Amino acid sequence: MSLNIGRLSIGESDTERALRDTFGELGVPAGEEWQVSVSPNSAAGAWEVALEGPSRLKSEHIDWEIVHRADGTRYRKLFHKAERDPRFLKRALRKLLWESIQFRENPIWAVDARLAEAFEKAVWNELRHEEMKPVQVRFGVWREGPDGMKFVCKVEYATASDRPWTWWSSLVRTPDDLQHELQKALVARRKRRAAQALAAKSAAARLARRARIAAAQASAAAKAVPAIAPERRPAEQRASA
């Protein structure tokens, strides 16, 4: 689903266009409705970003001003100086909107910010279509000599699940390599879950069939037993004589 855009007026046409593209790329989780507005806050020398949508955990978004209302939740945050950048705003909104995909440790940011962003985007592009909620994503850096460097990624459920799943990538060099590996892992997971669901459905059908057979046999046995008249006691026999 798309992210609805309310007011978007910061006085820079190129930046406004970039923000519209950013909002279009972000989208929102299925079944949710969000609206975003961006306007200048002259007194603070910042962008004032406001959103309205479903509730989110305050503990995960302490940098946002959050007000719960009967018709939804309102979020507000000021973006100062270097934060007034479509890429920075995109990461902040992605964390809020897609709360179910939680990016944790990522030492790639200390190596190359653009590369770190590309790796996170590669993972997010795949996980956003899954029903896994919530999941945590972590990255690691593996150095090979002075110029060689590879990266590793871990994805796992953030909370206890009846069907736990943890995935480690191999050592990869590019975001495309990582995305390809994650695609294959998620396809295998979906196939495995489909097979498990089919097996559970078949087992339930067998149990139901056995229960019906047992009930039918019990009913037939009850009908086959002849009715036996109660034997009269001696006192009753003398009275009838």
CSV table of C-alpha atoms in Angstrom, one decimal:
chain,number,residue,atom,x,y,z
A,1,MET,CA,0.0,0.0,0.0
A,2,SER,CA,1.1,3.6,-0.6
A,3,LEU,CA,2.0,6.3,1.9
A,4,ASN,CA,-0.5,9.1,1.5
A,5,ILE,CA,1.1,12.5,1.2
A,6,GLY,CA,-0.5,15.5,2.9
A,7,ARG,CA,1.3,18.8,3.0
A,8,LEU,CA,4.7,18.8,1.4
A,9,SER,CA,6.2,22.3,1.2
A,10,ILE,CA,9.8,23.1,2.1
A,11,GLY,CA,10.5,25.7,-0.6
A,12,GLU,CA,12.9,23.5,-2.7
A,13,SER,CA,11.3,21.9,-5.7
A,14,ASP,CA,14.1,19.3,-6.3
A,15,THR,CA,14.1,18.2,-2.7
A,16,GLU,CA,10.3,18.0,-2.7
A,17,ARG,CA,10.4,15.8,-5.8
A,18,ALA,CA,13.0,13.6,-4.1
A,19,LEU,CA,10.8,13.3,-1.0
A,20,ARG,CA,7.8,12.3,-3.1
A,21,ASP,CA,9.9,9.6,-4.7
A,22,THR,CA,11.1,8.4,-1.3
A,23,PHE,CA,7.6,8.2,0.1
A,24,GLY,CA,6.4,6.3,-3.0
A,25,GLU,CA,9.2,3.8,-2.6
A,26,LEU,CA,8.6,3.3,1.2
A,27,GLY,CA,4.9,2.3,1.0
A,28,VAL,CA,3.3,1.0,4.2
A,29,PRO,CA,2.5,-2.5,5.6
A,30,ALA,CA,-0.6,-4.2,4.2
A,31,GLY,CA,-3.8,-3.2,5.9
A,32,GLU,CA,-2.4,0.0,7.3
A,33,GLU,CA,-3.2,3.6,6.3
A,34,TRP,CA,-0.7,6.4,6.9
A,35,GLN,CA,-0.4,10.0,5.9
A,36,VAL,CA,2.8,12.1,6.0
A,37,SER,CA,3.3,15.9,5.9
A,38,VAL,CA,6.6,17.8,5.7
A,39,SER,CA,6.8,21.5,6.3
A,40,PRO,CA,9.5,24.0,7.4
A,41,ASN,CA,9.8,25.1,11.0
A,42,SER,CA,11.5,28.4,10.7
A,43,ALA,CA,11.9,29.0,14.4
A,44,ALA,CA,13.8,25.7,14.8
A,45,GLY,CA,15.5,25.9,11.4
A,46,ALA,CA,14.3,22.4,10.7
A,47,TRP,CA,11.9,20.2,8.8
A,48,GLU,CA,8.8,19.4,10.8
A,49,VAL,CA,7.6,15.9,9.8
A,50,ALA,CA,4.2,14.7,11.0
A,51,LEU,CA,2.5,11.4,10.4
A,52,GLU,CA,-0.9,9.9,11.3
A,53,GLY,CA,-1.4,6.2,11.4
A,54,PRO,CA,-1.7,3.1,13.6
A,55,SER,CA,-0.1,2.8,17.0
A,56,ARG,CA,3.6,2.0,17.4
A,57,LEU,CA,5.7,1.0,20.4
A,58,LYS,CA,7.1,4.2,22.1
A,59,SER,CA,10.1,2.2,23.4
A,60,GLU,CA,11.2,1.6,19.8
A,61,HIS,CA,10.7,5.2,18.7
A,62,ILE,CA,11.7,7.5,21.6
A,63,ASP,CA,12.9,10.2,19.2
A,64,TRP,CA,9.3,10.8,18.0
A,65,GLU,CA,6.7,12.8,19.8
A,66,ILE,CA,3.7,10.4,19.9
A,67,VAL,CA,0.1,11.4,20.7
A,68,HIS,CA,-2.6,8.7,20.8
A,69,ARG,CA,-6.0,9.9,19.7
A,70,ALA,CA,-9.4,8.2,19.2
A,71,ASP,CA,-9.1,8.4,15.4
A,72,GLY,CA,-5.4,7.3,15.3
A,73,THR,CA,-1.9,8.1,16.5
A,74,ARG,CA,0.0,11.3,15.6
A,75,TYR,CA,3.8,11.4,15.3
A,76,ARG,CA,5.9,14.5,15.1
A,77,LYS,CA,9.7,15.0,14.8
A,78,LEU,CA,12.0,17.9,13.8
A,79,PHE,CA,14.9,17.1,11.4
A,80,HIS,CA,17.7,19.6,11.8
A,81,LYS,CA,20.6,20.6,9.6
A,82,ALA,CA,22.3,17.4,8.2
A,83,GLU,CA,19.1,15.5,8.9
A,84,ARG,CA,17.3,17.5,6.3
A,85,ASP,CA,18.1,15.0,3.6
A,86,PRO,CA,15.7,12.6,1.8
A,87,ARG,CA,17.9,9.6,2.5
A,88,PHE,CA,18.1,10.4,6.2
A,89,LEU,CA,14.3,10.9,6.4
A,90,LYS,CA,13.8,7.7,4.5
A,91,ARG,CA,15.6,5.7,7.1
A,92,ALA,CA,13.8,7.3,10.0
A,93,LEU,CA,10.4,6.7,8.4
A,94,ARG,CA,11.2,3.2,7.4
A,95,LYS,CA,12.0,2.4,11.0
A,96,LEU,CA,8.7,3.9,12.1
A,97,LEU,CA,6.4,2.6,9.4
A,98,TRP,CA,8.0,-0.9,9.1
A,99,GLU,CA,8.4,-1.5,12.8
A,100,SER,CA,8.2,-5.3,12.2
A,101,ILE,CA,11.6,-5.2,10.4
A,102,GLN,CA,14.2,-4.1,13.0
A,103,PHE,CA,17.7,-3.3,11.9
A,104,ARG,CA,20.1,-3.7,14.8
A,105,GLU,CA,23.9,-3.9,14.6
A,106,ASN,CA,25.3,-2.8,11.3
A,107,PRO,CA,29.1,-2.1,11.4
A,108,ILE,CA,29.0,-1.5,7.6
A,109,TRP,CA,27.9,2.1,8.4
A,110,ALA,CA,31.4,2.7,9.8
A,111,VAL,CA,32.9,1.4,6.5
A,112,ASP,CA,30.7,2.9,3.8
A,113,ALA,CA,27.4,4.6,4.5
A,114,ARG,CA,26.0,4.1,1.0
A,115,LEU,CA,27.0,0.4,1.1
A,116,ALA,CA,25.4,0.0,4.5
A,117,GLU,CA,22.2,1.6,3.2
A,118,ALA,CA,22.2,-0.7,0.1
A,119,PHE,CA,22.6,-3.8,2.2
A,120,GLU,CA,19.7,-2.8,4.5
A,121,LYS,CA,17.5,-2.0,1.5
A,122,ALA,CA,18.3,-5.4,-0.1
A,123,VAL,CA,17.1,-7.2,3.1
A,124,TRP,CA,14.1,-4.9,3.6
A,125,ASN,CA,12.9,-5.4,0.0
A,126,GLU,CA,12.6,-9.1,0.7
A,127,LEU,CA,11.3,-9.1,4.2
A,128,ARG,CA,8.6,-6.5,3.6
A,129,HIS,CA,6.6,-9.1,1.7
A,130,GLU,CA,6.8,-11.8,4.4
A,131,GLU,CA,4.4,-12.4,7.3
A,132,MET,CA,7.2,-12.7,9.8
A,133,LYS,CA,6.6,-10.2,12.5
A,134,PRO,CA,8.7,-8.9,14.1
A,135,VAL,CA,12.2,-9.8,12.9
A,136,GLN,CA,15.6,-8.5,13.7
A,137,VAL,CA,18.4,-8.0,11.2
A,138,ARG,CA,22.1,-7.8,12.0
A,139,PHE,CA,25.2,-7.4,9.9
A,140,GLY,CA,28.8,-8.3,10.3
A,141,VAL,CA,32.1,-7.4,8.5
A,142,TRP,CA,34.7,-9.9,7.6
A,143,ARG,CA,38.1,-8.5,6.5
A,144,GLU,CA,40.3,-10.4,4.1
A,145,GLY,CA,43.7,-8.6,3.8
A,146,PRO,CA,44.1,-4.9,3.4
A,147,ASP,CA,41.6,-4.5,0.5
A,148,GLY,CA,39.4,-7.5,0.8
A,149,MET,CA,36.1,-7.3,2.7
A,150,LYS,CA,33.0,-9.5,2.9
A,151,PHE,CA,29.8,-9.2,4.8
A,152,VAL,CA,27.4,-11.5,6.7
A,153,CYS,CA,23.8,-11.1,7.6
A,154,LYS,CA,21.6,-12.7,10.3
A,155,VAL,CA,17.8,-12.6,10.3
A,156,GLU,CA,15.7,-14.0,13.2
A,157,TYR,CA,12.4,-13.5,15.0
A,158,ALA,CA,12.6,-10.7,17.6
A,159,THR,CA,10.2,-12.6,19.9
A,160,ALA,CA,9.3,-16.2,20.7
A,161,SER,CA,7.5,-17.9,17.9
A,162,ASP,CA,5.7,-21.2,17.5
A,163,ARG,CA,7.7,-21.6,14.3
A,164,PRO,CA,11.1,-20.1,15.1
A,165,TRP,CA,13.4,-19.3,12.2
A,166,THR,CA,17.0,-18.1,12.1
A,167,TRP,CA,18.9,-17.5,9.0
A,168,TRP,CA,22.6,-16.7,8.4
A,169,SER,CA,23.9,-15.7,5.0
A,170,SER,CA,27.2,-16.8,3.7
A,171,LEU,CA,30.1,-14.3,3.4
A,172,VAL,CA,29.0,-12.0,0.5
A,173,ARG,CA,30.6,-9.1,-1.3
A,174,THR,CA,27.6,-7.1,-2.6
A,175,PRO,CA,24.0,-6.3,-1.7
A,176,ASP,CA,22.8,-8.2,-4.8
A,177,ASP,CA,24.5,-11.3,-3.6
A,178,LEU,CA,22.9,-11.0,-0.2
A,179,GLN,CA,19.4,-10.4,-1.7
A,180,HIS,CA,19.7,-13.4,-3.9
A,181,GLU,CA,20.6,-15.7,-1.0
A,182,LEU,CA,17.8,-14.3,1.1
A,183,GLN,CA,15.3,-14.8,-1.7
A,184,LYS,CA,16.3,-18.5,-1.9
A,185,ALA,CA,16.1,-18.9,1.8
A,186,LEU,CA,12.6,-17.4,2.0
A,187,VAL,CA,11.3,-19.5,-0.9
A,188,ALA,CA,12.6,-22.6,0.9
A,189,ARG,CA,10.9,-21.5,4.1
A,190,ARG,CA,7.6,-20.9,2.4
A,191,LYS,CA,7.7,-24.4,0.8
A,192,ARG,CA,8.6,-26.0,4.1
A,193,ARG,CA,5.7,-24.2,5.9
A,194,ALA,CA,3.3,-25.2,3.2
A,195,ALA,CA,4.4,-28.8,3.5
A,196,GLN,CA,4.0,-28.6,7.3
A,197,ALA,CA,0.5,-27.1,6.9
A,198,LEU,CA,-0.5,-29.8,4.5
A,199,ALA,CA,0.7,-32.5,6.8
A,200,ALA,CA,-1.1,-31.0,9.8
A,201,LYS,CA,-4.3,-30.7,7.7
A,202,SER,CA,-4.0,-34.4,6.6
A,203,ALA,CA,-3.4,-35.5,10.2
A,204,ALA,CA,-6.5,-33.5,11.4
A,205,ALA,CA,-8.6,-35.1,8.6
A,206,ARG,CA,-7.4,-38.6,9.7
A,207,LEU,CA,-8.3,-38.0,13.3
A,208,ALA,CA,-11.8,-36.6,12.3
A,209,ARG,CA,-12.4,-39.7,10.1
A,210,ARG,CA,-11.4,-42.1,12.9
A,211,ALA,CA,-13.7,-40.2,15.3
A,212,ARG,CA,-16.6,-40.6,12.9
A,213,ILE,CA,-16.0,-44.3,12.4
A,214,ALA,CA,-15.8,-44.8,16.2
A,215,ALA,CA,-19.0,-42.9,16.7
A,216,ALA,CA,-20.8,-45.0,13.9
A,217,GLN,CA,-19.5,-48.2,15.4
A,218,ALA,CA,-20.7,-47.3,18.9
A,219,SER,CA,-24.2,-46.3,17.5
A,220,ALA,CA,-24.5,-49.6,15.6
A,221,ALA,CA,-23.5,-51.6,18.7
A,222,ALA,CA,-26.1,-49.9,20.8
A,223,LYS,CA,-28.8,-50.7,18.3
A,224,ALA,CA,-27.8,-54.4,18.1
A,225,VAL,CA,-28.3,-55.0,21.8
A,226,PRO,CA,-31.8,-56.6,22.4
A,227,ALA,CA,-34.1,-55.0,24.8
A,228,ILE,CA,-34.5,-57.1,28.0
A,229,ALA,CA,-37.6,-56.8,30.1
A,230,PRO,CA,-36.8,-56.4,33.8
A,231,GLU,CA,-37.4,-59.5,35.9
A,232,ARG,CA,-40.2,-59.3,38.3
A,233,ARG,CA,-39.4,-59.7,42.0
A,234,PRO,CA,-41.2,-62.5,44.0
A,235,ALA,CA,-43.5,-60.0,45.8
A,236,GLU,CA,-44.7,-58.7,42.5
A,237,GLN,CA,-45.4,-62.3,41.3
A,238,ARG,CA,-47.5,-63.1,44.4
A,239,ALA,CA,-49.5,-59.9,44.0
A,240,SER,CA,-50.3,-60.6,40.4
A,241,ALA,CA,-51.4,-64.2,41.3
